[in-house]
Amino acid sequence: MDHRDLLSGFVRLHILHHAAEGELYGQWMIEELARHGYRLSPGTLYPLLHGLEKKGYLVSRTEREGRTARKYYRATPLGRKAIKLATGKAKELFGEIVPDQRHAKTMKKS
């Protein structure tokens, strides 16, 4: 089982994080996600990007170079607000699911 439905939220947050840092394009995002163990095809990534854009988290622009066109995405103010909120929630969750090493050592000594 690959847990795609569960991990898709992490992928969306990863996209939004990078889009808040600066512009990104699809192939770069596929490669970036692969560095983190996510294997996405263009047929999976582009619907995610379009969905985030449709919901107002991303905005895109198309740049043409000769016959080639590349679509660049960046976070909107709503997207920046959402990633800030999600970052706080992720830190809270991380604190619960990853044991505090200091606390674990204290518990072992007792």
mmCIF file of N, CA and C in Angstrom:
data_model
loop_
_atom_site.group_PDB
_atom_site.id
_atom_site.type_symbol
_atom_site.label_atom_id
_atom_site.label_comp_id
_atom_site.label_asym_id
_atom_site.label_seq_id
_atom_site.Cartn_x
_atom_site.Cartn_y
_atom_site.Cartn_z
ATOM 1 N N MET A 1 0.851 -1.187 0.000
ATOM 2 C CA MET A 1 0.000 0.000 0.000
ATOM 3 C C MET A 1 0.896 1.249 0.000
ATOM 4 N N ASP A 2 0.589 2.215 -0.838
ATOM 5 C CA ASP A 2 1.453 3.385 -0.965
ATOM 6 C C ASP A 2 0.921 4.623 -0.250
ATOM 7 N N HIS A 3 -0.290 4.596 0.278
ATOM 8 C CA HIS A 3 -0.848 5.682 1.095
ATOM 9 C C HIS A 3 -0.933 7.021 0.366
ATOM 10 N N ARG A 4 -1.201 6.992 -0.922
ATOM 11 C CA ARG A 4 -1.265 8.227 -1.717
ATOM 12 C C ARG A 4 -2.250 9.239 -1.163
ATOM 13 N N ASP A 5 -3.405 8.765 -0.734
ATOM 14 C CA ASP A 5 -4.417 9.698 -0.233
ATOM 15 C C ASP A 5 -3.918 10.448 0.992
ATOM 16 N N LEU A 6 -3.157 9.794 1.840
ATOM 17 C CA LEU A 6 -2.613 10.430 3.037
ATOM 18 C C LEU A 6 -1.464 11.374 2.689
ATOM 19 N N LEU A 7 -0.583 10.936 1.819
ATOM 20 C CA LEU A 7 0.602 11.725 1.477
ATOM 21 C C LEU A 7 0.318 12.882 0.528
ATOM 22 N N SER A 8 -0.821 12.882 -0.141
ATOM 23 C CA SER A 8 -1.112 13.960 -1.090
ATOM 24 C C SER A 8 -1.171 15.317 -0.400
ATOM 25 N N GLY A 9 -1.566 15.340 0.851
ATOM 26 C CA GLY A 9 -1.566 16.598 1.600
ATOM 27 C C GLY A 9 -0.156 17.135 1.792
ATOM 28 N N PHE A 10 0.802 16.222 2.062
ATOM 29 C CA PHE A 10 2.193 16.646 2.200
ATOM 30 C C PHE A 10 2.722 17.188 0.877
ATOM 31 N N VAL A 11 2.348 16.558 -0.210
ATOM 32 C CA VAL A 11 2.791 17.010 -1.528
ATOM 33 C C VAL A 11 2.251 18.414 -1.794
ATOM 34 N N ARG A 12 0.981 18.639 -1.514
ATOM 35 C CA ARG A 12 0.391 19.967 -1.720
ATOM 36 C C ARG A 12 1.110 21.021 -0.871
ATOM 37 N N LEU A 13 1.407 20.684 0.375
ATOM 38 C CA LEU A 13 2.113 21.626 1.246
ATOM 39 C C LEU A 13 3.524 21.894 0.734
ATOM 40 N N HIS A 14 4.156 20.857 0.231
ATOM 41 C CA HIS A 14 5.504 21.024 -0.320
ATOM 42 C C HIS A 14 5.469 21.983 -1.513
ATOM 43 N N ILE A 15 4.498 21.803 -2.377
ATOM 44 C CA ILE A 15 4.335 22.688 -3.540
ATOM 45 C C ILE A 15 4.112 24.117 -3.067
ATOM 46 N N LEU A 16 3.194 24.288 -2.137
ATOM 47 C CA LEU A 16 2.863 25.624 -1.654
ATOM 48 C C LEU A 16 4.061 26.275 -0.963
ATOM 49 N N HIS A 17 4.816 25.496 -0.233
ATOM 50 C CA HIS A 17 6.028 26.011 0.424
ATOM 51 C C HIS A 17 6.988 26.600 -0.611
ATOM 52 N N HIS A 18 7.272 25.850 -1.665
ATOM 53 C CA HIS A 18 8.205 26.339 -2.684
ATOM 54 C C HIS A 18 7.623 27.499 -3.481
ATOM 55 N N ALA A 19 6.324 27.468 -3.714
ATOM 56 C CA ALA A 19 5.686 28.563 -4.453
ATOM 57 C C ALA A 19 5.682 29.845 -3.632
ATOM 58 N N ALA A 20 5.723 29.732 -2.317
ATOM 59 C CA ALA A 20 5.806 30.914 -1.458
ATOM 60 C C ALA A 20 7.229 31.467 -1.437
ATOM 61 N N GLU A 21 8.221 30.614 -1.705
ATOM 62 C CA GLU A 21 9.618 31.052 -1.750
ATOM 63 C C GLU A 21 9.956 31.734 -3.075
ATOM 64 N N GLY A 22 9.259 31.365 -4.134
ATOM 65 C CA GLY A 22 9.522 31.932 -5.455
ATOM 66 C C GLY A 22 8.789 31.129 -6.513
ATOM 67 N N GLU A 23 8.975 31.528 -7.746
ATOM 68 C CA GLU A 23 8.288 30.828 -8.834
ATOM 69 C C GLU A 23 8.834 29.411 -9.012
ATOM 70 N N LEU A 24 7.953 28.543 -9.456
ATOM 71 C CA LEU A 24 8.349 27.179 -9.776
ATOM 72 C C LEU A 24 7.617 26.753 -11.037
ATOM 73 N N TYR A 25 8.136 25.722 -11.675
ATOM 74 C CA TYR A 25 7.447 25.147 -12.830
ATOM 75 C C TYR A 25 7.369 23.637 -12.614
ATOM 76 N N GLY A 26 6.496 23.004 -13.345
ATOM 77 C CA GLY A 26 6.159 21.612 -13.113
ATOM 78 C C GLY A 26 7.322 20.646 -13.070
ATOM 79 N N GLN A 27 8.172 20.640 -14.072
ATOM 80 C CA GLN A 27 9.265 19.667 -14.115
ATOM 81 C C GLN A 27 10.220 19.861 -12.945
ATOM 82 N N TRP A 28 10.490 21.108 -12.592
ATOM 83 C CA TRP A 28 11.347 21.365 -11.436
ATOM 84 C C TRP A 28 10.707 20.788 -10.170
ATOM 85 N N MET A 29 9.385 20.969 -10.048
ATOM 86 C CA MET A 29 8.684 20.482 -8.857
ATOM 87 C C MET A 29 8.687 18.962 -8.816
ATOM 88 N N ILE A 30 8.553 18.311 -9.951
ATOM 89 C CA ILE A 30 8.621 16.842 -10.003
ATOM 90 C C ILE A 30 9.984 16.377 -9.495
ATOM 91 N N GLU A 31 11.041 17.036 -9.938
ATOM 92 C CA GLU A 31 12.398 16.671 -9.509
ATOM 93 C C GLU A 31 12.614 16.964 -8.026
ATOM 94 N N GLU A 32 12.104 18.088 -7.552
ATOM 95 C CA GLU A 32 12.230 18.438 -6.132
ATOM 96 C C GLU A 32 11.493 17.428 -5.255
ATOM 97 N N LEU A 33 10.293 17.074 -5.645
ATOM 98 C CA LEU A 33 9.535 16.087 -4.872
ATOM 99 C C LEU A 33 10.231 14.727 -4.893
ATOM 100 N N ALA A 34 10.837 14.371 -6.016
ATOM 101 C CA ALA A 34 11.566 13.097 -6.116
ATOM 102 C C ALA A 34 12.727 13.059 -5.131
ATOM 103 N N ARG A 35 13.377 14.204 -4.915
ATOM 104 C CA ARG A 35 14.476 14.261 -3.940
ATOM 105 C C ARG A 35 13.999 13.898 -2.532
ATOM 106 N N HIS A 36 12.712 14.065 -2.302
ATOM 107 C CA HIS A 36 12.126 13.776 -0.992
ATOM 108 C C HIS A 36 11.357 12.455 -0.980
ATOM 109 N N GLY A 37 11.523 11.686 -2.038
ATOM 110 C CA GLY A 37 10.909 10.360 -2.077
ATOM 111 C C GLY A 37 9.530 10.284 -2.685
ATOM 112 N N TYR A 38 9.026 11.384 -3.203
ATOM 113 C CA TYR A 38 7.712 11.382 -3.848
ATOM 114 C C TYR A 38 7.927 11.197 -5.350
ATOM 115 N N ARG A 39 7.311 10.204 -5.922
ATOM 116 C CA ARG A 39 7.425 9.942 -7.359
ATOM 117 C C ARG A 39 6.112 10.326 -8.025
ATOM 118 N N LEU A 40 6.095 11.494 -8.644
ATOM 119 C CA LEU A 40 4.886 11.972 -9.308
ATOM 120 C C LEU A 40 5.124 12.108 -10.795
ATOM 121 N N SER A 41 4.141 11.725 -11.556
ATOM 122 C CA SER A 41 4.190 11.913 -13.004
ATOM 123 C C SER A 41 3.583 13.275 -13.313
ATOM 124 N N PRO A 42 3.846 13.800 -14.508
ATOM 125 C CA PRO A 42 3.185 15.053 -14.901
ATOM 126 C C PRO A 42 1.661 14.932 -14.825
ATOM 127 N N GLY A 43 1.143 13.756 -15.137
ATOM 128 C CA GLY A 43 -0.307 13.541 -15.090
ATOM 129 C C GLY A 43 -0.885 13.613 -13.693
ATOM 130 N N THR A 44 -0.034 13.503 -12.695
ATOM 131 C CA THR A 44 -0.463 13.652 -11.302
ATOM 132 C C THR A 44 -0.188 15.072 -10.806
ATOM 133 N N LEU A 45 0.992 15.597 -11.122
ATOM 134 C CA LEU A 45 1.372 16.917 -10.603
ATOM 135 C C LEU A 45 0.530 18.045 -11.186
ATOM 136 N N TYR A 46 0.348 18.067 -12.500
ATOM 137 C CA TYR A 46 -0.332 19.210 -13.099
ATOM 138 C C TYR A 46 -1.774 19.383 -12.619
ATOM 139 N N PRO A 47 -2.541 18.323 -12.424
ATOM 140 C CA PRO A 47 -3.865 18.520 -11.814
ATOM 141 C C PRO A 47 -3.778 19.095 -10.392
ATOM 142 N N LEU A 48 -2.737 18.730 -9.632
ATOM 143 C CA LEU A 48 -2.552 19.315 -8.300
ATOM 144 C C LEU A 48 -2.286 20.821 -8.411
ATOM 145 N N LEU A 49 -1.381 21.192 -9.322
ATOM 146 C CA LEU A 49 -1.081 22.616 -9.528
ATOM 147 C C LEU A 49 -2.324 23.382 -9.971
ATOM 148 N N HIS A 50 -3.058 22.820 -10.907
ATOM 149 C CA HIS A 50 -4.267 23.495 -11.402
ATOM 150 C C HIS A 50 -5.316 23.609 -10.308
ATOM 151 N N GLY A 51 -5.420 22.567 -9.473
ATOM 152 C CA GLY A 51 -6.369 22.608 -8.358
ATOM 153 C C GLY A 51 -6.006 23.681 -7.343
ATOM 154 N N LEU A 52 -4.716 23.796 -7.024
ATOM 155 C CA LEU A 52 -4.265 24.827 -6.090
ATOM 156 C C LEU A 52 -4.491 26.220 -6.679
ATOM 157 N N GLU A 53 -4.326 26.334 -7.985
ATOM 158 C CA GLU A 53 -4.578 27.615 -8.643
ATOM 159 C C GLU A 53 -6.070 27.938 -8.634
ATOM 160 N N LYS A 54 -6.892 26.963 -8.918
ATOM 161 C CA LYS A 54 -8.341 27.166 -8.951
ATOM 162 C C LYS A 54 -8.877 27.592 -7.580
ATOM 163 N N LYS A 55 -8.257 27.068 -6.516
ATOM 164 C CA LYS A 55 -8.686 27.408 -5.156
ATOM 165 C C LYS A 55 -8.101 28.739 -4.678
ATOM 166 N N GLY A 56 -7.241 29.356 -5.490
ATOM 167 C CA GLY A 56 -6.711 30.661 -5.162
ATOM 168 C C GLY A 56 -5.401 30.661 -4.395
ATOM 169 N N TYR A 57 -4.769 29.493 -4.223
ATOM 170 C CA TYR A 57 -3.494 29.410 -3.504
ATOM 171 C C TYR A 57 -2.302 29.742 -4.391
ATOM 172 N N LEU A 58 -2.442 29.507 -5.687
ATOM 173 C CA LEU A 58 -1.377 29.767 -6.647
ATOM 174 C C LEU A 58 -1.900 30.644 -7.772
ATOM 175 N N VAL A 59 -0.976 31.337 -8.405
ATOM 176 C CA VAL A 59 -1.271 32.071 -9.634
ATOM 177 C C VAL A 59 -0.181 31.669 -10.625
ATOM 178 N N SER A 60 -0.517 31.660 -11.903
ATOM 179 C CA SER A 60 0.465 31.226 -12.897
ATOM 180 C C SER A 60 0.629 32.273 -13.992
ATOM 181 N N ARG A 61 1.748 32.127 -14.671
ATOM 182 C CA ARG A 61 2.005 32.926 -15.865
ATOM 183 C C ARG A 61 2.713 32.005 -16.846
ATOM 184 N N THR A 62 2.516 32.256 -18.116
ATOM 185 C CA THR A 62 3.149 31.450 -19.152
ATOM 186 C C THR A 62 4.239 32.267 -19.820
ATOM 187 N N GLU A 63 5.386 31.641 -19.986
ATOM 188 C CA GLU A 63 6.519 32.290 -20.648
ATOM 189 C C GLU A 63 6.871 31.459 -21.877
ATOM 190 N N ARG A 64 6.958 32.122 -22.995
ATOM 191 C CA ARG A 64 7.287 31.436 -24.250
ATOM 192 C C ARG A 64 8.728 31.696 -24.633
ATOM 193 N N GLU A 65 9.374 30.631 -25.087
ATOM 194 C CA GLU A 65 10.721 30.744 -25.648
ATOM 195 C C GLU A 65 10.691 29.940 -26.941
ATOM 196 N N GLY A 66 10.596 30.652 -28.040
ATOM 197 C CA GLY A 66 10.423 29.970 -29.326
ATOM 198 C C GLY A 66 9.078 29.279 -29.362
ATOM 199 N N ARG A 67 9.099 27.996 -29.690
ATOM 200 C CA ARG A 67 7.852 27.228 -29.741
ATOM 201 C C ARG A 67 7.519 26.592 -28.402
ATOM 202 N N THR A 68 8.406 26.732 -27.431
ATOM 203 C CA THR A 68 8.205 26.120 -26.124
ATOM 204 C C THR A 68 7.577 27.115 -25.162
ATOM 205 N N ALA A 69 6.599 26.652 -24.419
ATOM 206 C CA ALA A 69 5.969 27.482 -23.392
ATOM 207 C C ALA A 69 6.127 26.783 -22.044
ATOM 208 N N ARG A 70 6.424 27.567 -21.043
ATOM 209 C CA ARG A 70 6.556 27.017 -19.693
ATOM 210 C C ARG A 70 5.651 27.834 -18.785
ATOM 211 N N LYS A 71 4.918 27.126 -17.937
ATOM 212 C CA LYS A 71 4.017 27.772 -17.002
ATOM 213 C C LYS A 71 4.705 27.852 -15.640
ATOM 214 N N TYR A 72 4.777 29.059 -15.089
ATOM 215 C CA TYR A 72 5.386 29.298 -13.785
ATOM 216 C C TYR A 72 4.292 29.579 -12.762
ATOM 217 N N TYR A 73 4.460 29.036 -11.577
ATOM 218 C CA TYR A 73 3.492 29.202 -10.498
ATOM 219 C C TYR A 73 4.154 29.896 -9.316
ATOM 220 N N ARG A 74 3.359 30.707 -8.622
ATOM 221 C CA ARG A 74 3.821 31.301 -7.367
ATOM 222 C C ARG A 74 2.618 31.403 -6.432
ATOM 223 N N ALA A 75 2.913 31.510 -5.153
ATOM 224 C CA ALA A 75 1.846 31.587 -4.163
ATOM 225 C C ALA A 75 1.173 32.956 -4.198
ATOM 226 N N THR A 76 -0.109 32.958 -3.969
ATOM 227 C CA THR A 76 -0.888 34.183 -3.818
ATOM 228 C C THR A 76 -0.844 34.580 -2.336
ATOM 229 N N PRO A 77 -1.363 35.742 -1.980
ATOM 230 C CA PRO A 77 -1.469 36.076 -0.553
ATOM 231 C C PRO A 77 -2.248 35.013 0.233
ATOM 232 N N LEU A 78 -3.302 34.467 -0.355
ATOM 233 C CA LEU A 78 -4.042 33.386 0.303
ATOM 234 C C LEU A 78 -3.158 32.157 0.479
ATOM 235 N N GLY A 79 -2.353 31.847 -0.526
ATOM 236 C CA GLY A 79 -1.441 30.709 -0.439
ATOM 237 C C GLY A 79 -0.390 30.905 0.640
ATOM 238 N N ARG A 80 0.121 32.127 0.761
ATOM 239 C CA ARG A 80 1.115 32.434 1.808
ATOM 240 C C ARG A 80 0.492 32.312 3.202
ATOM 241 N N LYS A 81 -0.737 32.774 3.318
ATOM 242 C CA LYS A 81 -1.442 32.665 4.598
ATOM 243 C C LYS A 81 -1.677 31.192 4.939
ATOM 244 N N ALA A 82 -2.048 30.416 3.940
ATOM 245 C CA ALA A 82 -2.317 28.993 4.154
ATOM 246 C C ALA A 82 -1.053 28.238 4.555
ATOM 247 N N ILE A 83 0.080 28.527 3.920
ATOM 248 C CA ILE A 83 1.307 27.804 4.265
ATOM 249 C C ILE A 83 1.774 28.208 5.652
ATOM 250 N N LYS A 84 1.542 29.448 6.046
ATOM 251 C CA LYS A 84 1.895 29.873 7.409
ATOM 252 C C LYS A 84 1.057 29.106 8.432
ATOM 253 N N LEU A 85 -0.227 28.994 8.188
ATOM 254 C CA LEU A 85 -1.115 28.236 9.071
ATOM 255 C C LEU A 85 -0.710 26.764 9.103
ATOM 256 N N ALA A 86 -0.454 26.203 7.927
ATOM 257 C CA ALA A 86 -0.084 24.783 7.837
ATOM 258 C C ALA A 86 1.243 24.505 8.528
ATOM 259 N N THR A 87 2.174 25.449 8.472
ATOM 260 C CA THR A 87 3.461 25.277 9.127
ATOM 261 C C THR A 87 3.275 25.150 10.638
ATOM 262 N N GLY A 88 2.441 25.981 11.201
ATOM 263 C CA GLY A 88 2.148 25.890 12.633
ATOM 264 C C GLY A 88 1.508 24.569 12.999
ATOM 265 N N LYS A 89 0.566 24.136 12.187
ATOM 266 C CA LYS A 89 -0.105 22.851 12.440
ATOM 267 C C LYS A 89 0.865 21.686 12.282
ATOM 268 N N ALA A 90 1.767 21.776 11.297
ATOM 269 C CA ALA A 90 2.753 20.706 11.091
ATOM 270 C C ALA A 90 3.709 20.622 12.277
ATOM 271 N N LYS A 91 4.133 21.766 12.797
ATOM 272 C CA LYS A 91 5.019 21.771 13.966
ATOM 273 C C LYS A 91 4.323 21.133 15.164
ATOM 274 N N GLU A 92 3.062 21.458 15.344
ATOM 275 C CA GLU A 92 2.289 20.882 16.445
ATOM 276 C C GLU A 92 2.187 19.363 16.293
ATOM 277 N N LEU A 93 1.850 18.904 15.103
ATOM 278 C CA LEU A 93 1.736 17.471 14.845
ATOM 279 C C LEU A 93 3.083 16.780 15.006
ATOM 280 N N PHE A 94 4.136 17.385 14.457
ATOM 281 C CA PHE A 94 5.477 16.828 14.560
ATOM 282 C C PHE A 94 5.856 16.638 16.025
ATOM 283 N N GLY A 95 5.511 17.609 16.856
ATOM 284 C CA GLY A 95 5.781 17.512 18.284
ATOM 285 C C GLY A 95 5.073 16.342 18.940
ATOM 286 N N GLU A 96 3.934 15.953 18.409
ATOM 287 C CA GLU A 96 3.197 14.819 18.969
ATOM 288 C C GLU A 96 3.665 13.474 18.426
ATOM 289 N N ILE A 97 4.026 13.419 17.154
ATOM 290 C CA ILE A 97 4.343 12.108 16.572
ATOM 291 C C ILE A 97 5.813 11.740 16.639
ATOM 292 N N VAL A 98 6.678 12.720 16.891
ATOM 293 C CA VAL A 98 8.101 12.437 17.030
ATOM 294 C C VAL A 98 8.449 12.634 18.502
ATOM 295 N N PRO A 99 8.864 11.557 19.163
ATOM 296 C CA PRO A 99 9.139 11.674 20.598
ATOM 297 C C PRO A 99 10.244 12.675 20.891
ATOM 298 N N ASP A 100 10.044 13.449 21.933
ATOM 299 C CA ASP A 100 11.054 14.396 22.397
ATOM 300 C C ASP A 100 12.173 13.588 23.042
ATOM 301 N N GLN A 101 13.362 13.691 22.495
ATOM 302 C CA GLN A 101 14.487 12.889 22.977
ATOM 303 C C GLN A 101 14.842 13.207 24.424
ATOM 304 N N ARG A 102 14.737 14.460 24.819
ATOM 305 C CA ARG A 102 15.043 14.823 26.204
ATOM 306 C C ARG A 102 14.047 14.171 27.138
ATOM 307 N N HIS A 103 12.774 14.215 26.768
ATOM 308 C CA HIS A 103 11.724 13.620 27.586
ATOM 309 C C HIS A 103 11.883 12.101 27.630
ATOM 310 N N ALA A 104 12.239 11.492 26.504
ATOM 311 C CA ALA A 104 12.415 10.037 26.454
ATOM 312 C C ALA A 104 13.550 9.596 27.374
ATOM 313 N N LYS A 105 14.646 10.351 27.412
ATOM 314 C CA LYS A 105 15.793 10.014 28.289
ATOM 315 C C LYS A 105 15.384 10.122 29.761
ATOM 316 N N THR A 106 14.603 11.157 30.087
ATOM 317 C CA THR A 106 14.149 11.330 31.464
ATOM 318 C C THR A 106 13.257 10.175 31.873
ATOM 319 N N MET A 107 12.399 9.747 30.975
ATOM 320 C CA MET A 107 11.474 8.646 31.262
ATOM 321 C C MET A 107 12.227 7.342 31.491
ATOM 322 N N LYS A 108 13.323 7.102 30.750
ATOM 323 C CA LYS A 108 14.088 5.877 30.882
ATOM 324 C C LYS A 108 14.802 5.816 32.233
ATOM 325 N N LYS A 109 15.230 6.962 32.752
ATOM 326 C CA LYS A 109 15.950 7.011 34.020
ATOM 327 C C LYS A 109 15.026 6.738 35.196
ATOM 328 N N SER A 110 13.745 7.035 35.050
ATOM 329 C CA SER A 110 12.797 6.865 36.162
ATOM 330 C C SER A 110 12.560 5.433 36.502
#
